[in-house]
GROMACS .gro file of C-alpha atoms in nm:
model
  246
    1UNK     CA    1   1.634  -0.082   2.299
    2UNK     CA    2   1.930  -0.282   2.430
    3UNK     CA    3   1.938  -0.508   2.126
    4UNK     CA    4   1.985  -0.222   1.879
    5UNK     CA    5   2.350  -0.147   1.805
    6UNK     CA    6   2.280   0.078   1.506
    7UNK     CA    7   1.974   0.214   1.323
    8UNK     CA    8   1.947   0.461   1.036
    9UNK     CA    9   1.652   0.598   0.839
   10UNK     CA   10   1.807   0.594   0.491
   11UNK     CA   11   1.739   0.910   0.294
   12UNK     CA   12   1.535   1.052   0.581
   13UNK     CA   13   1.536   1.227   0.917
   14UNK     CA   14   1.572   1.089   1.268
   15UNK     CA   15   1.277   0.878   1.375
   16UNK     CA   16   1.160   0.670   1.671
   17UNK     CA   17   0.936   0.383   1.570
   18UNK     CA   18   0.649   0.206   1.747
   19UNK     CA   19   0.895  -0.044   1.901
   20UNK     CA   20   1.105   0.232   2.056
   21UNK     CA   21   1.393   0.196   1.806
   22UNK     CA   22   1.566   0.529   1.746
   23UNK     CA   23   1.688   0.579   1.391
   24UNK     CA   24   1.948   0.841   1.319
   25UNK     CA   25   1.923   1.085   1.030
   26UNK     CA   26   2.098   0.965   0.716
   27UNK     CA   27   2.453   1.100   0.697
   28UNK     CA   28   2.592   0.915   0.394
   29UNK     CA   29   2.746   1.126   0.118
   30UNK     CA   30   2.752   0.867  -0.161
   31UNK     CA   31   2.439   0.770  -0.349
   32UNK     CA   32   2.115   0.965  -0.398
   33UNK     CA   33   1.834   1.029  -0.150
   34UNK     CA   34   1.466   1.025  -0.242
   35UNK     CA   35   1.136   1.086  -0.063
   36UNK     CA   36   0.919   0.991  -0.362
   37UNK     CA   37   0.763   0.724  -0.141
   38UNK     CA   38   0.573   0.995   0.048
   39UNK     CA   39   0.326   0.985  -0.241
   40UNK     CA   40   0.231   0.631  -0.136
   41UNK     CA   41   0.037   0.484   0.155
   42UNK     CA   42   0.260   0.201   0.280
   43UNK     CA   43   0.081  -0.121   0.377
   44UNK     CA   44   0.173  -0.354   0.669
   45UNK     CA   45   0.298  -0.070   0.889
   46UNK     CA   46   0.145   0.195   1.114
   47UNK     CA   47   0.089   0.542   0.974
   48UNK     CA   48   0.352   0.681   1.214
   49UNK     CA   49   0.619   0.439   1.087
   50UNK     CA   50   0.546   0.478   0.715
   51UNK     CA   51   0.827   0.736   0.712
   52UNK     CA   52   1.080   0.452   0.742
   53UNK     CA   53   0.960   0.307   0.411
   54UNK     CA   54   0.887   0.633   0.227
   55UNK     CA   55   1.242   0.771   0.214
   56UNK     CA   56   1.536   0.586   0.064
   57UNK     CA   57   1.892   0.597  -0.060
   58UNK     CA   58   1.982   0.455  -0.399
   59UNK     CA   59   2.260   0.471  -0.656
   60UNK     CA   60   2.308   0.407  -1.027
   61UNK     CA   61   2.567   0.137  -0.950
   62UNK     CA   62   2.643   0.069  -0.583
   63UNK     CA   63   2.681   0.231  -0.241
   64UNK     CA   64   2.778   0.117   0.109
   65UNK     CA   65   2.724   0.190   0.477
   66UNK     CA   66   3.014   0.118   0.715
   67UNK     CA   67   2.916   0.045   1.074
   68UNK     CA   68   3.148   0.021   1.376
   69UNK     CA   69   3.090  -0.306   1.558
   70UNK     CA   70   3.371  -0.434   1.781
   71UNK     CA   71   3.218  -0.681   2.028
   72UNK     CA   72   3.198  -1.051   1.957
   73UNK     CA   73   2.848  -1.194   1.945
   74UNK     CA   74   2.547  -1.296   1.739
   75UNK     CA   75   2.391  -1.023   1.528
   76UNK     CA   76   2.124  -0.967   1.264
   77UNK     CA   77   2.143  -0.730   0.970
   78UNK     CA   78   1.782  -0.609   0.956
   79UNK     CA   79   1.687  -0.417   0.641
   80UNK     CA   80   1.366  -0.239   0.548
   81UNK     CA   81   1.239  -0.200   0.191
   82UNK     CA   82   0.932  -0.082   0.000
   83UNK     CA   83   0.885  -0.065  -0.377
   84UNK     CA   84   0.717   0.268  -0.454
   85UNK     CA   85   0.801   0.313  -0.823
   86UNK     CA   86   0.753  -0.009  -1.022
   87UNK     CA   87   0.427  -0.197  -1.072
   88UNK     CA   88   0.574  -0.529  -1.184
   89UNK     CA   89   0.844  -0.778  -1.079
   90UNK     CA   90   1.185  -0.822  -1.244
   91UNK     CA   91   1.237  -0.446  -1.283
   92UNK     CA   92   1.437  -0.348  -0.973
   93UNK     CA   93   1.666  -0.637  -0.880
   94UNK     CA   94   1.992  -0.598  -0.685
   95UNK     CA   95   2.244  -0.765  -0.455
   96UNK     CA   96   2.338  -0.710  -0.091
   97UNK     CA   97   2.692  -0.789   0.029
   98UNK     CA   98   2.869  -0.786   0.367
   99UNK     CA   99   3.232  -0.669   0.379
  100UNK     CA  100   3.273  -0.735   0.004
  101UNK     CA  101   3.313  -1.106   0.086
  102UNK     CA  102   2.964  -1.236   0.157
  103UNK     CA  103   2.675  -1.211  -0.089
  104UNK     CA  104   2.388  -1.228   0.160
  105UNK     CA  105   2.109  -1.161  -0.095
  106UNK     CA  106   2.188  -1.250  -0.455
  107UNK     CA  107   1.886  -1.112  -0.641
  108UNK     CA  108   1.647  -0.906  -0.431
  109UNK     CA  109   1.323  -0.818  -0.613
  110UNK     CA  110   1.115  -0.615  -0.368
  111UNK     CA  111   0.800  -0.615  -0.582
  112UNK     CA  112   0.815  -0.994  -0.626
  113UNK     CA  113   0.847  -1.030  -0.247
  114UNK     CA  114   0.578  -0.789  -0.134
  115UNK     CA  115   0.413  -0.599  -0.419
  116UNK     CA  116   0.394  -0.221  -0.457
  117UNK     CA  117   0.390   0.022  -0.162
  118UNK     CA  118   0.410  -0.262   0.091
  119UNK     CA  119   0.663  -0.284   0.372
  120UNK     CA  120   0.910  -0.570   0.343
  121UNK     CA  121   1.190  -0.661   0.587
  122UNK     CA  122   1.492  -0.885   0.532
  123UNK     CA  123   1.694  -1.049   0.812
  124UNK     CA  124   2.053  -1.173   0.773
  125UNK     CA  125   2.206  -1.341   1.083
  126UNK     CA  126   2.584  -1.313   1.124
  127UNK     CA  127   2.844  -1.363   1.393
  128UNK     CA  128   3.160  -1.186   1.502
  129UNK     CA  129   3.404  -1.416   1.674
  130UNK     CA  130   3.779  -1.400   1.734
  131UNK     CA  131   3.847  -1.150   1.459
  132UNK     CA  132   3.629  -1.331   1.206
  133UNK     CA  133   3.300  -1.240   1.041
  134UNK     CA  134   3.084  -1.551   1.001
  135UNK     CA  135   2.787  -1.554   0.762
  136UNK     CA  136   2.606  -1.875   0.668
  137UNK     CA  137   2.894  -2.089   0.800
  138UNK     CA  138   3.147  -1.900   0.586
  139UNK     CA  139   3.401  -1.675   0.758
  140UNK     CA  140   3.628  -1.390   0.657
  141UNK     CA  141   3.875  -1.163   0.837
  142UNK     CA  142   3.719  -0.883   1.039
  143UNK     CA  143   3.869  -0.551   1.150
  144UNK     CA  144   3.590  -0.388   1.354
  145UNK     CA  145   3.360  -0.256   1.079
  146UNK     CA  146   3.057  -0.410   0.907
  147UNK     CA  147   3.026  -0.287   0.550
  148UNK     CA  148   2.681  -0.326   0.395
  149UNK     CA  149   2.687  -0.281   0.016
  150UNK     CA  150   2.389  -0.251  -0.218
  151UNK     CA  151   2.499  -0.336  -0.571
  152UNK     CA  152   2.334  -0.318  -0.910
  153UNK     CA  153   2.250  -0.656  -1.064
  154UNK     CA  154   2.290  -0.714  -1.439
  155UNK     CA  155   2.096  -0.444  -1.629
  156UNK     CA  156   1.816  -0.406  -1.373
  157UNK     CA  157   1.717  -0.084  -1.197
  158UNK     CA  158   1.912   0.088  -0.920
  159UNK     CA  159   1.983  -0.074  -0.580
  160UNK     CA  160   1.816   0.093  -0.281
  161UNK     CA  161   1.754   0.072   0.093
  162UNK     CA  162   1.494   0.236   0.320
  163UNK     CA  163   1.635   0.163   0.667
  164UNK     CA  164   1.907  -0.046   0.834
  165UNK     CA  165   1.927  -0.189   1.186
  166UNK     CA  166   2.206  -0.394   1.341
  167UNK     CA  167   2.038  -0.612   1.603
  168UNK     CA  168   2.234  -0.797   1.871
  169UNK     CA  169   2.068  -1.132   1.929
  170UNK     CA  170   1.864  -1.368   1.712
  171UNK     CA  171   1.605  -1.321   1.439
  172UNK     CA  172   1.339  -1.469   1.668
  173UNK     CA  173   1.373  -1.172   1.903
  174UNK     CA  174   1.304  -0.911   1.634
  175UNK     CA  175   0.953  -0.754   1.623
  176UNK     CA  176   0.811  -0.862   1.286
  177UNK     CA  177   0.576  -0.696   1.041
  178UNK     CA  178   0.218  -0.829   1.041
  179UNK     CA  179   0.136  -1.080   0.764
  180UNK     CA  180   0.011  -0.944   0.434
  181UNK     CA  181  -0.366  -0.936   0.398
  182UNK     CA  182  -0.548  -1.095   0.103
  183UNK     CA  183  -0.621  -0.750  -0.042
  184UNK     CA  184  -0.247  -0.677  -0.054
  185UNK     CA  185  -0.172  -0.988  -0.257
  186UNK     CA  186  -0.452  -1.021  -0.515
  187UNK     CA  187  -0.465  -1.336  -0.727
  188UNK     CA  188  -0.529  -1.165  -1.059
  189UNK     CA  189  -0.530  -1.479  -1.272
  190UNK     CA  190  -0.771  -1.661  -1.041
  191UNK     CA  191  -1.013  -1.369  -1.040
  192UNK     CA  192  -1.018  -1.355  -1.420
  193UNK     CA  193  -1.089  -1.728  -1.441
  194UNK     CA  194  -1.372  -1.698  -1.191
  195UNK     CA  195  -1.530  -1.411  -1.381
  196UNK     CA  196  -1.553  -1.593  -1.716
  197UNK     CA  197  -1.832  -1.841  -1.631
  198UNK     CA  198  -2.025  -1.567  -1.455
  199UNK     CA  199  -2.021  -1.346  -1.764
  200UNK     CA  200  -2.114  -1.639  -1.990
  201UNK     CA  201  -2.407  -1.731  -1.769
  202UNK     CA  202  -2.523  -1.371  -1.770
  203UNK     CA  203  -2.518  -1.361  -2.152
  204UNK     CA  204  -2.729  -1.678  -2.175
  205UNK     CA  205  -2.988  -1.541  -1.939
  206UNK     CA  206  -3.023  -1.214  -2.130
  207UNK     CA  207  -3.037  -1.362  -2.483
  208UNK     CA  208  -3.357  -1.260  -2.673
  209UNK     CA  209  -3.497  -1.405  -3.000
  210UNK     CA  210  -3.442  -1.189  -3.307
  211UNK     CA  211  -3.818  -1.198  -3.409
  212UNK     CA  212  -4.160  -1.339  -3.320
  213UNK     CA  213  -4.191  -1.711  -3.274
  214UNK     CA  214  -4.308  -1.891  -3.594
  215UNK     CA  215  -4.511  -2.206  -3.555
  216UNK     CA  216  -4.407  -2.511  -3.751
  217UNK     CA  217  -4.673  -2.568  -4.020
  218UNK     CA  218  -4.600  -2.944  -4.026
  219UNK     CA  219  -4.679  -3.014  -3.664
  220UNK     CA  220  -5.012  -3.168  -3.554
  221UNK     CA  221  -5.080  -2.871  -3.332
  222UNK     CA  222  -5.057  -2.632  -3.627
  223UNK     CA  223  -5.317  -2.826  -3.840
  224UNK     CA  224  -5.569  -2.839  -3.558
  225UNK     CA  225  -5.535  -2.466  -3.507
  226UNK     CA  226  -5.649  -2.412  -3.876
  227UNK     CA  227  -5.974  -2.612  -3.838
  228UNK     CA  228  -6.192  -2.304  -3.754
  229UNK     CA  229  -6.073  -2.141  -4.074
  230UNK     CA  230  -6.182  -2.439  -4.286
  231UNK     CA  231  -6.532  -2.435  -4.128
  232UNK     CA  232  -6.573  -2.064  -4.199
  233UNK     CA  233  -6.478  -2.110  -4.566
  234UNK     CA  234  -6.726  -2.398  -4.606
  235UNK     CA  235  -7.008  -2.180  -4.468
  236UNK     CA  236  -6.934  -1.887  -4.700
  237UNK     CA  237  -6.919  -2.090  -5.027
  238UNK     CA  238  -7.303  -2.154  -5.057
  239UNK     CA  239  -7.373  -1.784  -5.001
  240UNK     CA  240  -7.133  -1.687  -5.280
  241UNK     CA  241  -7.299  -1.948  -5.511
  242UNK     CA  242  -7.646  -1.804  -5.447
  243UNK     CA  243  -7.534  -1.447  -5.515
  244UNK     CA  244  -7.386  -1.554  -5.847
  245UNK     CA  245  -7.724  -1.693  -5.962
  246UNK     CA  246  -7.880  -1.354  -5.919
   0.00000   0.00000   0.00000
């Protein structure tokens, strides 16, 4: 594609994705590569392009990619991520910097953004103009190389990246991932709240008395039900009296 100035499948082999973007094999020497993500089915992306989110490069502290880019123009740093290890937010959190001068993402928490085993892309527009690198209206000197650094934040887990693209043009021109489905972003708390009344109602419906029903002896209905017994006793008394005389 004409817009793609650079693309690399971090930690993985060369790959051509569904949009025709050709990613080179990772060549970096610093950091550590991992394909642990191949154990996961990655959501929001076609099966053929899962490879871009299943391999990664990470480091215990920080690592950088340096990319030759000499022409003036508008560009986008397009980064691909997927959390394939942690099952909760606030575990892996890191920073992304450009040319050691611009902190373009201060605290990236992939799980908080997308959940586990779900593709997530970040887009950072920047400009090269008259020997200056301009990011978010702030400029710094530029000598022909874009340096993308992934840096550990505080005492959180290691920084990582799955794939990098340098796109010439605007963010609007970039082919985006489809929106996350409801099944990929479950509302756990809401589901628990909804279940409570259902369970309570079920318990009420299935409650059984602990023994047979006992009639209240002081009710009018109870006294009327004993009337046949009184009549029977009255009929038997004369017979007993006669037998006693004999």
